[in-house]
Amino acid sequence: MHYGSDRSDMLPFNPFKAIIAPRPIGWIGTLNADGVANLAPYSFFNGVGSGPDMVMFASEGAKHSYINARDTGEFTFSLVTADLVDAMNISSENVPDGISEFDLAGLEKGEPVVIRAPFVAASPAAMECVTIDAFQIKDRHGVLLDRYVVIGEVVRTHIKDEFLQDGIFDTSAATPVARLGYREYSKITESWTLRRPDDPVGSST
Ligand SMILES: Cc1cc2nc3c(=O)[nH]c(=O)nc-3n(C[C@H](O)[C@H](O)[C@H](O)COP(=O)(O)O)c2cc1C
């Protein structure tokens, strides 16, 4: 089958997110204008380059995380893992500005080193990011949408030592949770190594 804007006649729910899956969940920490900590999950999230390391998240509507990251110029990303998934879900509730989802979800704040926005202390890995760009996107006709993208440069990375094996981050041991479509999730518990044809002989990464 194939479809365009007639999709709703053919499929009851849009499979877009189920096809673009698995997606990492960017658990975004920010401060509002009054300095109150905000936390919310964004699965339209990814890295966009390394060296300098850059991440992005996208907001469907001008939500608090977008506004705070734009106005304060900073945000954090914390990795969502299997043991943190219930807290992540609690933090997704649409609550008024000024109510901290860190408190709602019973999460301790990790102390940032370079910026002021906190991260999730219990997460195996977190990144402090400086906002490089925060913009509204257009459709193919040039019409502005109620959709927003934030790009941040990573200025500090926090990793719990127990997830480092000989200097390598053990992703499977951290058990990251990924977002699929509908209300589905998945988790990473195993991985393998696949060398590229032009990798130098004996290289391990
Ligand atoms: C796993 C998960 C992923 C989500 N991803 C997004 C996303 O990519 N973009 C978005 O706008 N909302 C997303 N949401 C919904 C937001 O987390 C939710 O609207 C939240 O209240 C926004 O909080 P904020 O206004 O404090 O930023 C997601 C929710 C969940 C549970």
Short mmCIF file of C-alpha atoms and ligand atoms in Angstrom, two decimals:
data_model
loop_
_atom_site.label_atom_id
_atom_site.label_comp_id
_atom_site.label_asym_id
_atom_site.label_seq_id
_atom_site.Cartn_x
_atom_site.Cartn_y
_atom_site.Cartn_z
CA MET A 1 0.00 0.00 0.00
CA HIS A 2 0.97 3.59 -0.22
CA TYR A 3 -0.69 6.81 0.79
CA GLY A 4 -0.38 10.58 0.97
CA SER A 5 -2.78 12.92 2.72
CA ASP A 6 -5.50 10.25 2.27
CA ARG A 7 -3.82 8.10 4.94
CA SER A 8 -6.58 8.48 7.52
CA ASP A 9 -9.02 6.73 5.14
CA MET A 10 -6.72 3.73 5.00
CA LEU A 11 -5.05 3.44 8.42
CA PRO A 12 -6.64 4.49 11.71
CA PHE A 13 -3.37 5.77 13.19
CA ASN A 14 -0.37 7.33 11.50
CA PRO A 15 2.45 4.72 11.40
CA PHE A 16 5.10 7.43 10.87
CA LYS A 17 6.62 7.06 14.35
CA ALA A 18 6.36 3.26 14.26
CA ILE A 19 8.41 3.24 11.04
CA ILE A 20 10.98 5.81 12.16
CA ALA A 21 11.90 3.59 15.06
CA PRO A 22 13.62 2.95 17.36
CA ARG A 23 14.23 6.55 18.39
CA PRO A 24 16.44 7.52 21.32
CA ILE A 25 14.60 9.48 23.99
CA GLY A 26 16.13 12.84 24.80
CA TRP A 27 15.21 13.55 28.39
CA ILE A 28 15.55 17.31 28.27
CA GLY A 29 16.34 19.34 31.39
CA THR A 30 15.99 23.13 31.34
CA LEU A 31 15.42 26.09 33.65
CA ASN A 32 12.53 28.50 33.15
CA ALA A 33 12.89 32.28 33.43
CA ASP A 34 12.43 32.05 37.22
CA GLY A 35 15.08 29.34 37.56
CA VAL A 36 12.61 26.47 38.13
CA ALA A 37 13.84 23.17 36.70
CA ASN A 38 11.83 21.57 33.90
CA LEU A 39 12.17 18.01 32.58
CA ALA A 40 10.44 16.28 29.65
CA PRO A 41 11.09 13.43 27.20
CA TYR A 42 11.52 14.13 23.48
CA SER A 43 11.87 11.23 21.04
CA PHE A 44 12.30 13.55 18.10
CA PHE A 45 15.84 13.66 19.38
CA ASN A 46 19.21 12.67 18.05
CA GLY A 47 22.85 13.52 17.63
CA VAL A 48 23.53 15.65 14.57
CA GLY A 49 27.33 15.47 14.48
CA SER A 50 30.40 14.79 16.56
CA GLY A 51 33.52 16.86 17.25
CA PRO A 52 32.00 19.22 18.35
CA ASP A 53 29.28 16.89 19.59
CA MET A 54 25.83 18.27 18.72
CA VAL A 55 22.32 17.10 19.59
CA MET A 56 18.85 18.21 18.53
CA PHE A 57 15.28 17.84 19.73
CA ALA A 58 12.05 18.87 18.07
CA SER A 59 8.90 20.16 19.73
CA GLU A 60 5.36 19.70 18.43
CA GLY A 61 4.08 23.03 19.70
CA ALA A 62 6.10 25.65 21.58
CA LYS A 63 6.47 23.58 24.74
CA HIS A 64 8.38 24.57 27.89
CA SER A 65 11.59 22.73 26.94
CA TYR A 66 11.79 24.58 23.61
CA ILE A 67 11.01 27.98 25.17
CA ASN A 68 13.47 27.47 28.03
CA ALA A 69 16.29 26.15 25.81
CA ARG A 70 15.75 29.08 23.44
CA ASP A 71 15.50 31.78 26.12
CA THR A 72 18.17 30.57 28.59
CA GLY A 73 20.53 29.29 25.88
CA GLU A 74 21.11 25.90 27.48
CA PHE A 75 19.64 22.48 28.18
CA THR A 76 20.67 19.02 29.31
CA PHE A 77 20.07 15.59 27.86
CA SER A 78 19.84 12.53 30.11
CA LEU A 79 19.76 8.98 28.80
CA VAL A 80 16.48 7.15 29.56
CA THR A 81 17.17 3.61 30.75
CA ALA A 82 14.86 0.71 31.67
CA ASP A 83 14.97 1.46 35.40
CA LEU A 84 14.03 5.09 34.75
CA VAL A 85 11.17 4.57 32.29
CA ASP A 86 8.36 5.10 34.81
CA ALA A 87 9.93 8.37 35.98
CA MET A 88 10.37 9.39 32.34
CA ASN A 89 6.68 8.74 31.72
CA ILE A 90 5.64 10.79 34.78
CA SER A 91 7.82 13.66 33.54
CA SER A 92 5.93 13.71 30.23
CA GLU A 93 2.79 15.08 31.86
CA ASN A 94 1.78 18.47 30.51
CA VAL A 95 1.93 20.54 33.71
CA PRO A 96 1.96 24.35 34.07
CA ASP A 97 5.23 26.25 33.78
CA GLY A 98 6.86 26.51 37.20
CA ILE A 99 5.96 22.98 38.33
CA SER A 100 9.12 20.90 38.20
CA GLU A 101 8.81 17.42 36.69
CA PHE A 102 11.99 16.51 38.63
CA ASP A 103 9.87 16.80 41.80
CA LEU A 104 6.79 15.14 40.26
CA ALA A 105 8.85 12.11 39.24
CA GLY A 106 10.89 12.05 42.47
CA LEU A 107 14.16 12.53 40.61
CA GLU A 108 17.34 13.93 42.11
CA LYS A 109 19.01 16.67 40.07
CA GLY A 110 22.56 16.15 38.85
CA GLU A 111 24.84 19.18 39.31
CA PRO A 112 25.94 20.65 35.99
CA VAL A 113 29.55 21.84 35.66
CA VAL A 114 29.40 24.36 32.79
CA ILE A 115 25.75 25.42 32.51
CA ARG A 116 22.97 25.90 35.09
CA ALA A 117 20.26 23.49 33.86
CA PRO A 118 20.20 20.23 35.85
CA PHE A 119 20.16 16.69 34.51
CA VAL A 120 18.84 13.40 35.91
CA ALA A 121 21.37 12.28 38.52
CA ALA A 122 20.31 8.61 38.26
CA SER A 123 20.91 8.40 34.50
CA PRO A 124 24.02 6.48 33.37
CA ALA A 125 24.93 9.34 31.01
CA ALA A 126 23.98 12.97 30.60
CA MET A 127 25.15 15.92 28.54
CA GLU A 128 25.24 19.64 29.23
CA CYS A 129 24.36 21.54 26.05
CA VAL A 130 24.58 25.16 24.94
CA THR A 131 21.79 26.12 22.54
CA ILE A 132 23.23 26.92 19.12
CA ASP A 133 19.95 27.38 17.27
CA ALA A 134 16.23 27.31 18.13
CA PHE A 135 13.89 27.86 15.22
CA GLN A 136 10.41 27.32 13.83
CA ILE A 137 10.11 25.09 10.77
CA LYS A 138 8.09 25.51 7.56
CA ASP A 139 6.27 23.04 5.34
CA ARG A 140 7.09 22.57 1.66
CA HIS A 141 4.96 25.59 0.74
CA GLY A 142 6.94 27.84 3.06
CA VAL A 143 4.10 28.02 5.59
CA LEU A 144 5.32 28.27 9.21
CA LEU A 145 4.29 25.28 11.31
CA ASP A 146 3.73 25.05 15.06
CA ARG A 147 6.88 22.90 15.13
CA TYR A 148 10.25 23.88 16.56
CA VAL A 149 13.80 22.53 16.51
CA VAL A 150 16.57 23.11 19.03
CA ILE A 151 20.21 22.31 18.30
CA GLY A 152 22.74 22.25 21.11
CA GLU A 153 26.49 21.85 21.38
CA VAL A 154 27.59 19.43 24.09
CA VAL A 155 29.95 21.20 26.50
CA ARG A 156 30.17 18.57 29.25
CA THR A 157 29.39 14.85 29.31
CA HIS A 158 28.71 12.91 32.52
CA ILE A 159 29.12 9.11 32.56
CA LYS A 160 28.74 6.84 35.56
CA ASP A 161 32.04 4.96 35.90
CA GLU A 162 30.32 1.57 36.20
CA PHE A 163 29.22 1.85 32.54
CA LEU A 164 32.75 2.38 31.25
CA GLN A 165 34.68 -0.76 30.33
CA ASP A 166 38.30 -0.03 29.31
CA GLY A 167 37.23 3.46 28.29
CA ILE A 168 34.28 2.23 26.17
CA PHE A 169 30.69 3.17 27.12
CA ASP A 170 28.79 -0.11 27.55
CA THR A 171 25.48 0.81 25.91
CA SER A 172 23.81 -2.58 26.45
CA ALA A 173 24.70 -2.57 30.17
CA ALA A 174 22.97 0.82 30.49
CA THR A 175 19.82 -0.68 28.84
CA PRO A 176 18.60 2.45 27.02
CA VAL A 177 14.89 2.63 26.26
CA ALA A 178 13.84 3.61 22.75
CA ARG A 179 10.53 5.00 21.55
CA LEU A 180 8.64 3.16 18.82
CA GLY A 181 5.20 4.14 17.50
CA TYR A 182 1.81 4.37 19.21
CA ARG A 183 2.48 3.71 22.93
CA GLU A 184 5.26 1.17 22.31
CA TYR A 185 8.81 1.13 23.61
CA SER A 186 11.82 -1.13 23.22
CA LYS A 187 15.07 -1.56 25.11
CA ILE A 188 18.61 -2.37 24.08
CA THR A 189 20.05 -5.37 25.89
CA GLU A 190 22.52 -6.76 23.37
CA SER A 191 24.85 -5.53 20.67
CA TRP A 192 27.50 -6.83 18.28
CA THR A 193 30.50 -5.50 16.42
CA LEU A 194 30.51 -5.13 12.63
CA ARG A 195 33.79 -3.91 11.18
CA ARG A 196 33.83 -1.74 8.06
CA PRO A 197 35.65 -3.00 4.96
CA ASP A 198 38.23 -0.22 5.22
CA ASP A 199 38.82 -0.43 8.99
CA PRO A 200 42.54 -0.78 9.79
CA VAL A 201 43.49 -4.36 10.76
CA GLY A 202 43.46 -4.74 14.54
CA SER A 203 41.35 -1.67 15.30
CA SER A 204 38.76 -2.31 17.98
CA THR A 205 36.31 0.56 17.56
C1 LIG B 1 8.57 8.94 25.22
C2 LIG B 1 8.01 10.29 24.88
C3 LIG B 1 8.54 11.00 23.83
C4 LIG B 1 8.03 12.27 23.49
N1 LIG B 1 8.58 12.93 22.43
C5 LIG B 1 8.11 14.16 22.11
C6 LIG B 1 8.69 14.88 21.02
O1 LIG B 1 9.62 14.42 20.35
N2 LIG B 1 8.18 16.10 20.74
C7 LIG B 1 7.17 16.66 21.46
O2 LIG B 1 6.76 17.78 21.16
N3 LIG B 1 6.62 16.00 22.52
C8 LIG B 1 7.07 14.79 22.86
N4 LIG B 1 6.53 14.11 23.93
C9 LIG B 1 5.52 14.78 24.75
C10 LIG B 1 6.18 15.74 25.76
O3 LIG B 1 7.09 15.05 26.61
C11 LIG B 1 5.08 16.39 26.61
O4 LIG B 1 4.24 17.19 25.79
C12 LIG B 1 5.61 17.21 27.76
O5 LIG B 1 4.56 17.65 28.59
C13 LIG B 1 6.39 18.45 27.29
O6 LIG B 1 6.90 19.08 28.44
P1 LIG B 1 7.48 20.55 28.47
O7 LIG B 1 6.36 21.49 28.06
O8 LIG B 1 7.89 20.71 29.91
O9 LIG B 1 8.65 20.62 27.53
C14 LIG B 1 6.99 12.84 24.26
C15 LIG B 1 6.42 12.11 25.32
C16 LIG B 1 6.92 10.84 25.63
C17 LIG B 1 6.33 10.05 26.77
#
